[in-house]
Short mmCIF file of C-alpha atoms in Angstrom, two decimals:
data_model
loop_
_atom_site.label_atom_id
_atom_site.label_comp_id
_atom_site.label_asym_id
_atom_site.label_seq_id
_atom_site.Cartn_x
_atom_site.Cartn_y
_atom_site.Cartn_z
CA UNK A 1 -32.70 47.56 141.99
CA UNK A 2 -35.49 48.24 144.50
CA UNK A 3 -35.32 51.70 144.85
CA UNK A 4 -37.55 54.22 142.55
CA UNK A 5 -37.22 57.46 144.34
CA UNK A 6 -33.82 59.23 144.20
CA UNK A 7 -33.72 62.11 146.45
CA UNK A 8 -30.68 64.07 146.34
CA UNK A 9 -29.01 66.81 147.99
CA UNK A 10 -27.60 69.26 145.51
CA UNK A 11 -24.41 71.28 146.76
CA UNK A 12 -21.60 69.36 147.16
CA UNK A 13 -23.21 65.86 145.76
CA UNK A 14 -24.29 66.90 142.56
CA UNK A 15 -23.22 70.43 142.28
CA UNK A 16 -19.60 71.79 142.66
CA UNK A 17 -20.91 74.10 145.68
CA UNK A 18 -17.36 74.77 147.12
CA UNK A 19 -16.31 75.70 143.61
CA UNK A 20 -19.27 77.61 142.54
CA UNK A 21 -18.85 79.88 145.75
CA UNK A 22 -15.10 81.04 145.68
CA UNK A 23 -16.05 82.25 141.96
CA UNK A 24 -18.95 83.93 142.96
CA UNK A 25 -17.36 85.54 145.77
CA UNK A 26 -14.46 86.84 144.02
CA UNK A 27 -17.05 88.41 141.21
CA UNK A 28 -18.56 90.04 144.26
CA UNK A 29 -15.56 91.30 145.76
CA UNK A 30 -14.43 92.87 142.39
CA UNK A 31 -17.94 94.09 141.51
CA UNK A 32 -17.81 96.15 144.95
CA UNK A 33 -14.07 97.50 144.04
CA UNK A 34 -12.41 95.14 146.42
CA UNK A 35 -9.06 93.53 144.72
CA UNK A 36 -6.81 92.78 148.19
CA UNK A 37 -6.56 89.51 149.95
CA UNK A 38 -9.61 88.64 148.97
CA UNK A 39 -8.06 84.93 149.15
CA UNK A 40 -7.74 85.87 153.12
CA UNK A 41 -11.35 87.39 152.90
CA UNK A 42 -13.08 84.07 151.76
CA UNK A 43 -11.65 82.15 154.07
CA UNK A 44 -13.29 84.14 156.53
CA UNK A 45 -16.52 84.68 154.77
CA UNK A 46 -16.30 80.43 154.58
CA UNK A 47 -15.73 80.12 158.22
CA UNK A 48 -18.73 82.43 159.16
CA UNK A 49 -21.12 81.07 156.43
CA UNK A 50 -20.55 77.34 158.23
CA UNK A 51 -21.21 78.71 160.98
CA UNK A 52 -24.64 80.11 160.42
CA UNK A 53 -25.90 77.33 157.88
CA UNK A 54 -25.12 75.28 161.05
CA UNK A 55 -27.29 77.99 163.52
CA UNK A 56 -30.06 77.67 160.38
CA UNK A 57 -30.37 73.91 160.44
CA UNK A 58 -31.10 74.17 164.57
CA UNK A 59 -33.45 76.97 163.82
CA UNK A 60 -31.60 79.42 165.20
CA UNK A 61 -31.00 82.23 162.76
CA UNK A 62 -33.20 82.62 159.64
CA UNK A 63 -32.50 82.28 155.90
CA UNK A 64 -33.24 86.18 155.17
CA UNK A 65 -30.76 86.36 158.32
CA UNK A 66 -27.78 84.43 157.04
CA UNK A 67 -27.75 85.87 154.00
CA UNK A 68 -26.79 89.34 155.05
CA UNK A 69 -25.11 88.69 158.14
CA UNK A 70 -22.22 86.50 156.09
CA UNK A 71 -21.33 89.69 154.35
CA UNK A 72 -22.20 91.89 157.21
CA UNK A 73 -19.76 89.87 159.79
CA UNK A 74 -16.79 89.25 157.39
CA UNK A 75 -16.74 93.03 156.28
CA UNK A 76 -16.79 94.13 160.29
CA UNK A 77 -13.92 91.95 160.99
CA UNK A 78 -11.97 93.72 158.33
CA UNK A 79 -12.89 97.30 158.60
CA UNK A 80 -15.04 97.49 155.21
CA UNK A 81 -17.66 100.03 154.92
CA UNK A 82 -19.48 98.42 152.37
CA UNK A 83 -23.19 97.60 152.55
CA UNK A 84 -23.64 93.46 153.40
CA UNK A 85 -27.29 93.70 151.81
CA UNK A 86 -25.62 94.69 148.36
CA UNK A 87 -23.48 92.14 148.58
CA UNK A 88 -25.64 89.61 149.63
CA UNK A 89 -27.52 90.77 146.36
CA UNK A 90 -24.45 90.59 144.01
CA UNK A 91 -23.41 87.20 145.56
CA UNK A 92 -26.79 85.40 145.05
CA UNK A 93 -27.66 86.76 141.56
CA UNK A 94 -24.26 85.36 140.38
CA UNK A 95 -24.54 82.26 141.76
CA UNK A 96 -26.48 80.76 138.28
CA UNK A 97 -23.85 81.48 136.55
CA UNK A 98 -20.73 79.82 138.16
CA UNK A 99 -22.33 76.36 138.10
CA UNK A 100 -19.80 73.68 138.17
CA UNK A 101 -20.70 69.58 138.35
CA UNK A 102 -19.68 67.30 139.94
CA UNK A 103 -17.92 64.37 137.77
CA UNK A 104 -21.05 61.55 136.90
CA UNK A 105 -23.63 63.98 138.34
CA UNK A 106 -25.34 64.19 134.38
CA UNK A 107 -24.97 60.38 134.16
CA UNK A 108 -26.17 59.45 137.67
CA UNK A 109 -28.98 61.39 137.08
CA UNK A 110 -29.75 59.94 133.44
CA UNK A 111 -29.44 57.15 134.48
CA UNK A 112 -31.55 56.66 137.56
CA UNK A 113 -33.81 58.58 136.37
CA UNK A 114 -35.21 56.23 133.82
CA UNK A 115 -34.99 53.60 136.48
CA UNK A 116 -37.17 55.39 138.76
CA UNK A 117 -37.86 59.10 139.78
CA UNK A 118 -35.23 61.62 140.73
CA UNK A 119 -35.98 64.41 143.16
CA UNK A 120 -34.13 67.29 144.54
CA UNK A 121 -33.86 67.88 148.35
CA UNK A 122 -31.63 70.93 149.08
CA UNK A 123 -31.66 73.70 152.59
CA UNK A 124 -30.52 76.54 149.85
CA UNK A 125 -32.47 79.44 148.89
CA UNK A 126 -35.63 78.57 146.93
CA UNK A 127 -35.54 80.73 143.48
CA UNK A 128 -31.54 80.35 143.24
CA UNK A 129 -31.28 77.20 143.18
CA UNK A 130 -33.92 76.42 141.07
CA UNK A 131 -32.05 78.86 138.21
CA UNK A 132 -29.08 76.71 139.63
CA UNK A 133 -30.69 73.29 138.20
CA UNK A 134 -31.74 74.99 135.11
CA UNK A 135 -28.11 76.02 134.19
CA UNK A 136 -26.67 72.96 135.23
CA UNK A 137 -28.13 71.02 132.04
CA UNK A 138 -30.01 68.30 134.98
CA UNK A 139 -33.43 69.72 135.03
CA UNK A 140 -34.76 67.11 132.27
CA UNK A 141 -33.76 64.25 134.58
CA UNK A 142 -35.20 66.07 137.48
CA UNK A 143 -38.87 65.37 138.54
CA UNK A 144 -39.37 68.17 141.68
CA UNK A 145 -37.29 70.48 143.95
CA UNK A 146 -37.79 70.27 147.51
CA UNK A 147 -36.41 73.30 149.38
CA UNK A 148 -36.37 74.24 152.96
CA UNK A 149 -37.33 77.68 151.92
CA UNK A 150 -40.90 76.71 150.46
CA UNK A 151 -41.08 73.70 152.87
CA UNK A 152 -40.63 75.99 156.25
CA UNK A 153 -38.28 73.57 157.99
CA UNK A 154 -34.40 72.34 157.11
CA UNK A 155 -32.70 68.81 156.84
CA UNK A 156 -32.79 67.19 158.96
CA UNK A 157 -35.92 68.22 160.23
CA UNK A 158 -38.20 65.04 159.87
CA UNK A 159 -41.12 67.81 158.44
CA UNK A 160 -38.70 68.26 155.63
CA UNK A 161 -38.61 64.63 154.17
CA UNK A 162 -42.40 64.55 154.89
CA UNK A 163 -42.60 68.04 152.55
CA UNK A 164 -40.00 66.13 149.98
CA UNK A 165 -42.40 62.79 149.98
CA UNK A 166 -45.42 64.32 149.54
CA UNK A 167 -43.89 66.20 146.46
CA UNK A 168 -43.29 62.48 144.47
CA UNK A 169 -45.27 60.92 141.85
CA UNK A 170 -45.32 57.63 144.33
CA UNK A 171 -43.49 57.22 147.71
CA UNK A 172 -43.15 54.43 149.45
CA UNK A 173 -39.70 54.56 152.61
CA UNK A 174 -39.13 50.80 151.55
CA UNK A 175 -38.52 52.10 147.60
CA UNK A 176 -36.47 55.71 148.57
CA UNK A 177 -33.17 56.47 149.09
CA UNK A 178 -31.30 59.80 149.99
CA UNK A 179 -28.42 60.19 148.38
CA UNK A 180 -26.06 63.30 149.85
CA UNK A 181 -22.54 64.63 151.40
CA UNK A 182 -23.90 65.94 154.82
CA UNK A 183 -23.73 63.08 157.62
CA UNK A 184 -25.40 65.68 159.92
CA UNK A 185 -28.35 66.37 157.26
CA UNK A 186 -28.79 64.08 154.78
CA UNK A 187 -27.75 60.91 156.03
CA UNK A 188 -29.25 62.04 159.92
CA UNK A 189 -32.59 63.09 158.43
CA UNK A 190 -32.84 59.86 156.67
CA UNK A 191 -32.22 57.57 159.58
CA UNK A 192 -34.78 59.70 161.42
CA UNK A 193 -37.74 59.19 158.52
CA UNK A 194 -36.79 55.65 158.55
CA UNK A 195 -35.76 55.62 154.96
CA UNK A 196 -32.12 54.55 153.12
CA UNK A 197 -29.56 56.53 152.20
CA UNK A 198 -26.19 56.88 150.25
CA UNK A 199 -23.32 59.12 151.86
CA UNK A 200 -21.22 61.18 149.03
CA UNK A 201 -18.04 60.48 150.33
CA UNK A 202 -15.48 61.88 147.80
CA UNK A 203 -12.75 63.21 150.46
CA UNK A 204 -12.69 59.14 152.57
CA UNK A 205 -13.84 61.28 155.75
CA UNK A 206 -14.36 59.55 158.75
CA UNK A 207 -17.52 58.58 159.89
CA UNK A 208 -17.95 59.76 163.68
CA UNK A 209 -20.92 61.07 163.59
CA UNK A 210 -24.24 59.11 164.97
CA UNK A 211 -25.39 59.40 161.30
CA UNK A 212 -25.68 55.54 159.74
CA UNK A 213 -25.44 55.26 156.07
CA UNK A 214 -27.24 52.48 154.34
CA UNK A 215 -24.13 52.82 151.85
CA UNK A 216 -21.38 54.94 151.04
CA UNK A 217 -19.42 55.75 147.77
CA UNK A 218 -16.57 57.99 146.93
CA UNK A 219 -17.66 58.79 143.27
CA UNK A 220 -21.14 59.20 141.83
CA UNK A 221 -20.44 56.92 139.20
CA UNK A 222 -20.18 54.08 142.00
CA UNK A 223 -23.89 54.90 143.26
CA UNK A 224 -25.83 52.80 140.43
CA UNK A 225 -23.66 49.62 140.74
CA UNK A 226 -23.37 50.02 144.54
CA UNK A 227 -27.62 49.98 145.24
CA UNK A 228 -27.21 46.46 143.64
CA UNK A 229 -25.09 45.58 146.43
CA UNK A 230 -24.92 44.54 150.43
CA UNK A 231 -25.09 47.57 152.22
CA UNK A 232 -22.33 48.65 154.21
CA UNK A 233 -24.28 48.88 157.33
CA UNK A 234 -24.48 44.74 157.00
CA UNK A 235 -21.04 44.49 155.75
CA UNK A 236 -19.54 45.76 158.78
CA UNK A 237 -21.91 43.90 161.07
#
């Protein structure tokens, strides 16, 4: 295998993130004395939190911005007089503790990183996921956290790989590959640093974006035997 820098994105490659949030939400909602259609609540709360990671990634909004204005937004639309920074409070300090991972994230990790060195490149907020890592059991397999928090700029912000690079024991774009879910972050920013990458694929999505992955795998457990193999890029050529 050529590759000796891993750098992955966390939610929704190695980390449960979709999972991790309806728990965390609900916790909220009951620790603020809400207990009706919540169900109908999240899905709103999901569509507006899209929404402004989206806004964040173009620089639009900022992270202290999002954070609030999730809660603030959903709780307008549905009449509730409840304070969004309280929420925002509740909902981030509970994150930690509804960690779920995804299936081969420990093993993927193990495993690559005794091949090479595996780094963390993630656009979520800087202190929670850090306690994120830490209660996921990965942090001993895990050499540095990049976030766009400490870095300044988001995926797929070219500035943002530089940050992530500069963060590695050696670097070299011939020898690192991202591995991550987002076509529009991940797999973008890579083909703008010139550097390979690995699209998380579990759901068989449809590529339409003008993102190119170098290769692309349903399961984690298919990313160490798939780097031994012709990319997909070449297969299809």
């Amino acid at each position: 295998m050529k590759y000796k820098l891993f750098l992955f994105d966390l939610d929704d490659t190695l980390l449960d993130f979709r999972a991790s949030e309806k728990r965390s939400f609900l916790h909220t909602m009951h620790e603020l004395g809400l207990r009706d259609n919540i169900d109908a609540l999240f899905s709103q709360y999901q569509a507006i939190n899209v929404d402004l990671w989206r806004r964040f990634e173009t620089g639009d909004v900022t992270k202290d911005f999002l954070k609030v204005e999730r809660f603030r937004k959903t709780f307008a639309l549905n009449g509730i007089a409840i304070d969004p920074e309280l929420a925002s409070r509740l909902y981030l300090d509970s994150l930690p503790d509804t960690v779920v991972l995804i299936d081969g994230a420990r093993e993927v990790c193990e495993t690559l990183s005794r091949i090479g060195e595996v780094g963390i490149i993630t656009n979520g907020v800087d202190s929670i996921q850090n306690r994120r890592i830490a209660a996921s059991g990965l942090s001993d397999y895990i050499s540095f956290v990049a976030t766009s928090e400490a870095c300044g700029h988001a995926k797929p912000d070219v500035r943002f790989f530089e940050y992530a690079a500069n963060m590695a024991r050696a670097f070299s774009k011939d020898t690192t590959i991202i591995i991550g879910d987002r076509l529009d972050a991940d797999i973008l920013g890579a083909n703008r640093y010139g550097i390979a990458s690995c699209w998380f694929n579990p759901d068989s999505m449809a590529n339409t974006s003008a993102a190119i992955p170098t290769y692309e795998v349903a399961s984690l457990h298919d990313i160490v035997p798939a780097l031994d193999v012709i990319p997909v890029n070449l297969k299809q050529a």
